[in-house]
Each structure stands twice: as C-alpha cells, then as structure tokens.
mmCIF file of C-alpha atoms in Angstrom:
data_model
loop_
_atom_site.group_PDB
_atom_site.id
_atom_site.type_symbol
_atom_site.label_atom_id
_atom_site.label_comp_id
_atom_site.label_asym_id
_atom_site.label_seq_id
_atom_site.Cartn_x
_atom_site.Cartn_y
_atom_site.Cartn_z
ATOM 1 C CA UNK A 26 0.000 0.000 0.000
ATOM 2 C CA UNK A 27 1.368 3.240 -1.181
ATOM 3 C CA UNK A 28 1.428 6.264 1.510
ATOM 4 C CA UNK A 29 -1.412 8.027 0.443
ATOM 5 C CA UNK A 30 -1.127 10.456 3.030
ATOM 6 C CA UNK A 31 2.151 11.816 2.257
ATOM 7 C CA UNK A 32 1.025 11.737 -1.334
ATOM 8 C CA UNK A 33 -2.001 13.782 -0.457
ATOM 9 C CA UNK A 34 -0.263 15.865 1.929
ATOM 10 C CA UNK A 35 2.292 17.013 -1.078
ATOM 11 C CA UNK A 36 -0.808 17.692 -3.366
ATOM 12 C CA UNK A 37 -2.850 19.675 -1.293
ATOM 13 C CA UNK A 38 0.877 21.916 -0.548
ATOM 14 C CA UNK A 39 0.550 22.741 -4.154
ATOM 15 C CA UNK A 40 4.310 21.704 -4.713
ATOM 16 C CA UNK A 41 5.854 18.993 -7.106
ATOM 17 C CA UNK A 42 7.652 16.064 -6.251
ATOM 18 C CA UNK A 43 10.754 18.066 -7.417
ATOM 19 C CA UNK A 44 10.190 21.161 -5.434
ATOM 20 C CA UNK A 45 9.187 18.597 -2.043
ATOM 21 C CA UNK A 46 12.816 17.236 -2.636
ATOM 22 C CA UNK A 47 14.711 19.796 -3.561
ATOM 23 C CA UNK A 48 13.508 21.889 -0.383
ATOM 24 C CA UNK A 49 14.496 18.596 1.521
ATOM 25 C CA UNK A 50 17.863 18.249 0.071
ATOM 26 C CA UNK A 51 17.036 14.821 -1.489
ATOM 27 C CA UNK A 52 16.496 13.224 -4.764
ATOM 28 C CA UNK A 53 12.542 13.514 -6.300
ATOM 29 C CA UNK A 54 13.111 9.741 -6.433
ATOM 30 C CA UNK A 55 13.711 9.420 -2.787
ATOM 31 C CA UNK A 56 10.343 11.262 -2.602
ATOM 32 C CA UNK A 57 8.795 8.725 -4.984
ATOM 33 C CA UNK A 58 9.713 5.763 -2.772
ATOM 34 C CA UNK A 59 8.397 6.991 0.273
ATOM 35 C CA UNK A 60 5.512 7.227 -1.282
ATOM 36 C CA UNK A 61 5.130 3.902 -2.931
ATOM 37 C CA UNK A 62 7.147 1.947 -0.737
ATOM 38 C CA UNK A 63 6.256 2.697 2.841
ATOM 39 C CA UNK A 64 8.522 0.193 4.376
ATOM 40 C CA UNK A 65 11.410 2.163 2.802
ATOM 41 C CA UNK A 66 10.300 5.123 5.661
ATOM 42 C CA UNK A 67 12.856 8.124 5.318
ATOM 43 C CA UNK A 68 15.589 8.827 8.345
ATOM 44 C CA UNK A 69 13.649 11.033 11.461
ATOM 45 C CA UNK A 70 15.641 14.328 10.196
ATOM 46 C CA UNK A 71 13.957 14.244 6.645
ATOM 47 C CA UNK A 72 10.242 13.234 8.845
ATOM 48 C CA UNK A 73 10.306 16.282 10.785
ATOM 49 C CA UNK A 74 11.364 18.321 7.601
ATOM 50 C CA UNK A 75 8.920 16.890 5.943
ATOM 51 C CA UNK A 76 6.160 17.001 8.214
ATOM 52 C CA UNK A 77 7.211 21.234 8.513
ATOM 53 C CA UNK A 78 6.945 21.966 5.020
ATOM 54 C CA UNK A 79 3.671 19.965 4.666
ATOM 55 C CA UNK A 80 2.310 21.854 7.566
ATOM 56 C CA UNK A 81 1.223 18.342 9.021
ATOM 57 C CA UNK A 82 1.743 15.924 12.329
ATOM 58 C CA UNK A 83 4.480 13.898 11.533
ATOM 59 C CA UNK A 84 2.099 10.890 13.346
ATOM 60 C CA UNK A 85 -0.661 11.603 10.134
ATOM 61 C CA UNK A 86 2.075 11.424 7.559
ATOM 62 C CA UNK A 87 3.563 8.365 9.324
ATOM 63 C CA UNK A 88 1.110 6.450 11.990
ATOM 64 C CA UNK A 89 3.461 4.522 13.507
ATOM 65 C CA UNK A 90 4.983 7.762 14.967
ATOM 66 C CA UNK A 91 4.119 10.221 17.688
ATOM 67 C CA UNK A 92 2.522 13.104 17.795
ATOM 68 C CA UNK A 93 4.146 16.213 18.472
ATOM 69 C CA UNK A 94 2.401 16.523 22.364
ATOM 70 C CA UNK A 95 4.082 13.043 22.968
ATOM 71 C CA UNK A 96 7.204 13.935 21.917
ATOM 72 C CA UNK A 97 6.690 17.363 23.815
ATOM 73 C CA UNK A 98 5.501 15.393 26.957
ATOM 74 C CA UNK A 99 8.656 12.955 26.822
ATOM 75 C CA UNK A 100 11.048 15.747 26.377
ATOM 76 C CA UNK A 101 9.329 17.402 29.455
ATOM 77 C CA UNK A 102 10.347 14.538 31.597
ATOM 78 C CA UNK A 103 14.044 14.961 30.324
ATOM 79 C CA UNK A 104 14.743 17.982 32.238
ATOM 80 C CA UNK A 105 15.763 17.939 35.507
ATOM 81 C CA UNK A 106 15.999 21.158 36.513
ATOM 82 C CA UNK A 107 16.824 24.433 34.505
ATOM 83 C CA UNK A 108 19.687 27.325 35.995
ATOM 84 C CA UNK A 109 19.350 30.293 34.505
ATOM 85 C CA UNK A 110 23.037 30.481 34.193
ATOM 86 C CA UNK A 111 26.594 28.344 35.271
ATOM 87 C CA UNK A 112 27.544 30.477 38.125
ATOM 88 C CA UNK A 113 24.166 29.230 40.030
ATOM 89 C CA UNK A 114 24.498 25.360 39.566
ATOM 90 C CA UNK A 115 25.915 23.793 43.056
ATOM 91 C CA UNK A 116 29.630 23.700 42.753
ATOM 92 C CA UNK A 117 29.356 19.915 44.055
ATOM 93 C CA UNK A 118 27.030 18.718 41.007
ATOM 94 C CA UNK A 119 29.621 18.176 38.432
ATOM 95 C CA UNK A 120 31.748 15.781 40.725
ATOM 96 C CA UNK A 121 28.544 14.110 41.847
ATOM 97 C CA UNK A 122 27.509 13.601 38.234
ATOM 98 C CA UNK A 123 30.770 11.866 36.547
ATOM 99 C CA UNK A 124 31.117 10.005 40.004
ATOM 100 C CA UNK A 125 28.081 8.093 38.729
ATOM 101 C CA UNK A 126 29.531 7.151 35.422
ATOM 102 C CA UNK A 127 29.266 3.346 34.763
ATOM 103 C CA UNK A 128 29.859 3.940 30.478
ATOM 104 C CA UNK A 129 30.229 6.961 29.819
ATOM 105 C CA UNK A 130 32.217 10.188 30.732
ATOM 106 C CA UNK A 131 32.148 12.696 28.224
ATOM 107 C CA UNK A 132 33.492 16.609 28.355
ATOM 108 C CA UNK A 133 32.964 18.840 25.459
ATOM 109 C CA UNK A 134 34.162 22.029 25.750
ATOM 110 C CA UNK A 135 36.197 25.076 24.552
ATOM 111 C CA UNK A 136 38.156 25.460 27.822
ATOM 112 C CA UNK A 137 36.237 24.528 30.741
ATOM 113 C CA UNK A 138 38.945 25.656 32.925
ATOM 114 C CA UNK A 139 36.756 26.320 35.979
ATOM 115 C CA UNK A 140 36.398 22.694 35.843
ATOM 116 C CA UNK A 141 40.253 22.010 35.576
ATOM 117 C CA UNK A 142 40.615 23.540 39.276
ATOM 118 C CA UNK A 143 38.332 21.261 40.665
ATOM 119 C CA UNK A 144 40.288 18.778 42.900
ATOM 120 C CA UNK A 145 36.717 17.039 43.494
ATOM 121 C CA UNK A 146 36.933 16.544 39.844
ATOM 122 C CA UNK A 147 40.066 15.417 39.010
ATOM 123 C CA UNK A 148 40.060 13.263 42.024
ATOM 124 C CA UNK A 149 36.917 11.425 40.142
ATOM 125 C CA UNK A 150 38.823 11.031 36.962
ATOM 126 C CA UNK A 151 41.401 9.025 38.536
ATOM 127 C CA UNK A 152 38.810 7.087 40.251
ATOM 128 C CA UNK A 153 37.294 6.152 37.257
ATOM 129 C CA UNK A 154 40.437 5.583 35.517
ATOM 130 C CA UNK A 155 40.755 3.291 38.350
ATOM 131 C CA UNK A 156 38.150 1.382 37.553
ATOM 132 C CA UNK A 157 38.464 0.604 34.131
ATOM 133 C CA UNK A 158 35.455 3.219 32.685
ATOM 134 C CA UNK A 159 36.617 5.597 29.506
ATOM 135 C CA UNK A 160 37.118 9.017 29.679
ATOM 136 C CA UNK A 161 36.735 11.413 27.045
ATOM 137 C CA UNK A 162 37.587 14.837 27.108
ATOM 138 C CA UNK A 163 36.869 17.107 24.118
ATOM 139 C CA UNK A 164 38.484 20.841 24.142
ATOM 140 C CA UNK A 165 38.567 23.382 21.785
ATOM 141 C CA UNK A 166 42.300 23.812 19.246
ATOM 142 C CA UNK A 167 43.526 26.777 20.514
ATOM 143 C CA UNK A 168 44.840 27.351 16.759
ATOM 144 C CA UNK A 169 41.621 26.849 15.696
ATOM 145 C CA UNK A 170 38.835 29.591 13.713
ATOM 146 C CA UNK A 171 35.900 28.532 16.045
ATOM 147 C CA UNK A 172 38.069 29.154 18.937
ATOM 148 C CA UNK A 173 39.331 32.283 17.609
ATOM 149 C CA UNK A 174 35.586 33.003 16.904
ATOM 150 C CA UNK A 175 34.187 32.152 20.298
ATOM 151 C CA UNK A 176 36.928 34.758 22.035
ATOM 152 C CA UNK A 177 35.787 37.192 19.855
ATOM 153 C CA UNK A 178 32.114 36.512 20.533
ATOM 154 C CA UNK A 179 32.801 37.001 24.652
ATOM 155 C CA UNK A 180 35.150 39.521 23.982
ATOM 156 C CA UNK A 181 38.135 38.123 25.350
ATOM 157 C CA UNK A 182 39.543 37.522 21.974
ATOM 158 C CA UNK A 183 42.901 35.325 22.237
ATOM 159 C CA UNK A 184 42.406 34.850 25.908
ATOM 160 C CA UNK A 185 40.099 31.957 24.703
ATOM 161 C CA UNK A 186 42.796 30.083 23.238
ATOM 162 C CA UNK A 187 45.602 30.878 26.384
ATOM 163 C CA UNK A 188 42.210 29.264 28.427
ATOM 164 C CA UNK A 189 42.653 26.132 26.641
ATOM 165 C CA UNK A 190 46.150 25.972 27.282
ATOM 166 C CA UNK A 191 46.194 26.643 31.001
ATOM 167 C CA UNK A 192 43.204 24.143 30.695
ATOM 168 C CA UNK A 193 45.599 21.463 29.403
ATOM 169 C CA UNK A 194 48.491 21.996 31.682
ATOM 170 C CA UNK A 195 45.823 21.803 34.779
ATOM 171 C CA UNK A 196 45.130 18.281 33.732
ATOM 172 C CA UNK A 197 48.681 17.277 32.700
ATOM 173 C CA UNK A 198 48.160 14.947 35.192
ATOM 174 C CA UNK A 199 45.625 13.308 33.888
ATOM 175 C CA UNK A 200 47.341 12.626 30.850
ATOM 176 C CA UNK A 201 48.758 8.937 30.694
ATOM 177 C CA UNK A 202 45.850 7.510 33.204
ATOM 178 C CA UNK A 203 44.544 4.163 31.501
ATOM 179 C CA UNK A 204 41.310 5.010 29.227
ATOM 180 C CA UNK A 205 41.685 8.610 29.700
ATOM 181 C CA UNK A 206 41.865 10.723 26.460
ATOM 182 C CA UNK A 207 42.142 13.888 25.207
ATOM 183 C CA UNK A 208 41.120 15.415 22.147
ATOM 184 C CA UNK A 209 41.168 18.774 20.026
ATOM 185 C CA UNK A 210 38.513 19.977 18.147
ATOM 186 C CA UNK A 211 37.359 22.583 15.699
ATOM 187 C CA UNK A 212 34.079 22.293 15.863
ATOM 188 C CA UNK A 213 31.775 25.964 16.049
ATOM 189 C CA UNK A 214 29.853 24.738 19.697
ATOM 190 C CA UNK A 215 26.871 25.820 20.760
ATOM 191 C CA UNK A 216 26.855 24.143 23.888
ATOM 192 C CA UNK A 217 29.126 22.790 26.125
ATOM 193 C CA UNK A 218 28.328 19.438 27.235
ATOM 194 C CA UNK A 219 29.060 17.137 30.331
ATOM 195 C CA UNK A 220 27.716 13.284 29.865
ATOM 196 C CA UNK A 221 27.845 10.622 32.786
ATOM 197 C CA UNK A 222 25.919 7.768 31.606
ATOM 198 C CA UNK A 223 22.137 8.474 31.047
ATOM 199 C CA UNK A 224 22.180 12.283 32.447
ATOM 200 C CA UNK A 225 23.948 15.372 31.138
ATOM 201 C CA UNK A 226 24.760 18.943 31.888
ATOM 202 C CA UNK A 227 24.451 21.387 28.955
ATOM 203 C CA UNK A 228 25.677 24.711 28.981
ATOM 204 C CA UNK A 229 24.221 27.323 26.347
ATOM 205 C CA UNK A 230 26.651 29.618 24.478
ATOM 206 C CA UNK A 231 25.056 33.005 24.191
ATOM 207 C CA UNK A 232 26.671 35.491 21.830
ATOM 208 C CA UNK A 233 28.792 38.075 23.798
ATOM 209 C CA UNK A 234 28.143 36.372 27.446
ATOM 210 C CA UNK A 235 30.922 33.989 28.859
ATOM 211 C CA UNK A 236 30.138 30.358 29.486
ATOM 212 C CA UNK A 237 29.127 31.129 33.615
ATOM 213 C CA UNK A 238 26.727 33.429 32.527
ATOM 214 C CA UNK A 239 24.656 31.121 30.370
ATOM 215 C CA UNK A 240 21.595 29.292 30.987
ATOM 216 C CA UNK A 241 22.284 24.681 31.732
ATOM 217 C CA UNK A 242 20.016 22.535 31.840
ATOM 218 C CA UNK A 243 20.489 19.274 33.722
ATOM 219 C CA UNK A 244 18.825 16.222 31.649
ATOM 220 C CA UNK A 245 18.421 12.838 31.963
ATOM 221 C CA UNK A 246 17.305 9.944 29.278
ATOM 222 C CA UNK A 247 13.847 8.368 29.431
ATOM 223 C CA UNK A 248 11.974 6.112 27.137
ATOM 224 C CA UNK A 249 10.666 8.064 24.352
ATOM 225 C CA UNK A 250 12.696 11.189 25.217
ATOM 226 C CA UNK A 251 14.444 12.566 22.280
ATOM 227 C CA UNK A 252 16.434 15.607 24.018
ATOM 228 C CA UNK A 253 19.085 13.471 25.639
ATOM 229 C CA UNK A 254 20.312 11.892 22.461
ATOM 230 C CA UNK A 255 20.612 14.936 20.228
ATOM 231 C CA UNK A 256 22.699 15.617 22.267
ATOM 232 C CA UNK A 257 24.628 12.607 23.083
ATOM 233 C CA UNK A 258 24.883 12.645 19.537
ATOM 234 C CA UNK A 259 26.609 15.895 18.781
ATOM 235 C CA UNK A 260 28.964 14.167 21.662
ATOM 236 C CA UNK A 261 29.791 11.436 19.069
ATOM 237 C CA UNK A 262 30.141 13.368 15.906
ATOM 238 C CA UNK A 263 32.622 16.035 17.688
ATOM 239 C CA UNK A 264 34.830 13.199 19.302
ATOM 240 C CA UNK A 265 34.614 11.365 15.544
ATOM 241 C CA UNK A 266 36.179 14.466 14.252
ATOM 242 C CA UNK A 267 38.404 15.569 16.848
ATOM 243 C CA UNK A 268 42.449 14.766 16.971
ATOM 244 C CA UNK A 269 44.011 12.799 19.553
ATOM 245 C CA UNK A 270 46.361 14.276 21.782
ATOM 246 C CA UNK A 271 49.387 12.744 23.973
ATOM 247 C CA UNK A 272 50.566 15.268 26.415
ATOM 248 C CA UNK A 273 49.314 19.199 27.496
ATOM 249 C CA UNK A 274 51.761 20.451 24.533
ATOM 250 C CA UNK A 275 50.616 18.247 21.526
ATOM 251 C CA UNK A 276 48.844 21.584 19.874
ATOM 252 C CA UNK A 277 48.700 22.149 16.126
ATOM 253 C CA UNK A 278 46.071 22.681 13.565
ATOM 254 C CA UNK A 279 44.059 19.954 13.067
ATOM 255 C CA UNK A 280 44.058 18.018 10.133
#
C-alpha cells in the first residue's frame, strides 16, 4: 500500500515532487519511494522536515509515529531542573555527576577551565580511571577559527585560546591515566556538554556572554525522550572528528 497520506499531503501543498525534494535536500526519487514503498520510511531528520513543510503531524504522515504533544511530553520529563546560568548550579554537582559514570564520561568544551581547578573533579577522573570506565575529554584547538571566533564573541579575543592551554596543563596529570583521552577539536559549539551515563549537563553559548553566565540545563534519558540523544549525539560526531592528543603540549592545527 502506497502512503497516500504523504502523497495527499504534497498535493494539497501545491508543490511537485521536485520542489518537495529539492527543499528537503534529497532526490525527487527518494520522494517517490516513500511514497510507494512505505517500508522504505525516510531517516527522522527528513520526517520532521517533511512534516514542517507539509504543515502536518508527523504521526498523520507516518502512523506509527508520535505526535508532536508526545514527543513534547517525553522531552518534558528529560529535564531535571533548569539554571538560569553556570555560576548558580551547586559547585558539588559536576563531581557528583561523573562520580556516577558506569559507560560513559564525556566533556565537550572550549576550555572549561573552571572545571580544571576542581580537585573534586580530578580526584573522580582518577577514580574512574581506576576502575576501568573511559574518559573522554573534548576541548577546543587553541589554533583553531571557532576558537578564535568564540573569544571574539565574549570579547576576550585570544584569551580563549591561552584558556585552553592553562586548561591542558591543569590536567597534565591526567594525561597517561589508563582510558583517559584527550582530544582537540574545531568544531563551532553551541553548547558545552558534560555526559555521565544516562544524564547530562548542557551549557548554552550566548553570543557576547561567557560560558558562567549562560543558561544549563540538567537532563536525563527516558523512554521516548528525544532531548538526551541529540545531544549525546553531537557528543559522538565532535569526538569522531576531533584529533588525539598525547601530552598538554601536543597543539597544532588539526588536520
């Protein structure tokens, strides 16, 4: 059975196949075949895009999803608790958060370099070092245009990049610890992002306002939630396309 809803869906828009797919960034054949072969369903990205530019439920162009109050409803029960900025979260949280980590224990940052004078913190990392559980940290290349971009946009300018480097000496001795890594990025963030397991810490960049200033919001995965793994996500594609990095002085562009 061919998906007559999407097919009426595109009619009633007034648009052609070609226009549906072009606006979509995909081929007017790809549109075809979700159309007449509904078991061939498109990834969740192109869904929601569709679904927009239709002006329809993504549930009435494809049952077997949920509505948009579900979804809403799910990603409701994600958030723990919302701070209006850094400087008001409970110094004691971050420790307390990684010292849960079982899997995972992710950093993804510029600088983070309040962090890096946090003996509760480092003390953590060599506890989970200790006991076999991978850690991942994730900072900015101080040679790098987003970082050089990000100064700018707090107006500290090159200060960002001297953060990262005081950063990396604070947790020289970290380097070496078994399953501990570091990495360099140049990715543009938009948050900064601290995973343990199932919950995570995300810290908004706001244009012209440091990093303490900015709102976090403390989530946690449930079933059905989406919010969580967007951003565990963006954890994964950063670390794919970061460098690796062997002591506090192995800068450089990256590749």
């Amino acid at each position: 059975m061919a998906n007559e809803r999407l097919r009426g869906a595109i009619v009633e828009s007034g648009m052609t196949l070609d226009q549906v797919a072009e606006r979509l960034g995909v081929s007017a054949k790809t549109v075809e075949r979700w159309i007449n072969e509904p078991k061939r369903q498109p990834y969740r990205r192109f869904k929601y895009a569709a679904a927009s530019l239709l002006r329809c439920e993504m549930s009435y162009l494809w049952p077997e999803e949920r509505t948009s109050a579900e979804v809403t409803e799910a990603g409701n029960a994600e958030l723990i608790r919302l701070y209006p900025h850094r400087s008001v979260v409970p110094n004691k949280l971050w420790p307390q958060l990684y010292s849960q980590a079982r899997r995972q224990f992710d950093v993804l940052v510029y600088s983070g370099f309040w962090l890096t004078e946090d003996a509760a913190f480092h003390q953590v990392v060599k506890e989970k070092s200790a006991a076999g559980i991978p850690v991942r940290f994730m900072l900015g290349d101080p040679d790098s245009e987003a970082v050089a971009v990000r100064g700018a946009d707090e107006g500290i300018g090159s200060a960002m990049a001297s953060k990262i480097r005081n950063a990396l000496v604070n947790y020289a001795p970290l380097f070496g610890l078994p399953g501990v890594e570091f990495r360099l990025h140049g990715t543009t963030l938009y948050n900064s992002l601290y995973r343990a397991d199932d919950e995570l810490l995300a810290n908004g960049h706001l244009y012209g306002v440091g990093a303490y200033m900015a709102p976090v919001m403390h989530i946690q995965r449930v079933p059905g939630g989406e919010l969580f793994d967007a951003y565990a996500e963006s954890i994964e594609r950063v670390w794919e396309a970061s460098r690796p990095i062997s002591s506090p002085t192995d800068l450089g562009g990256l590749a």
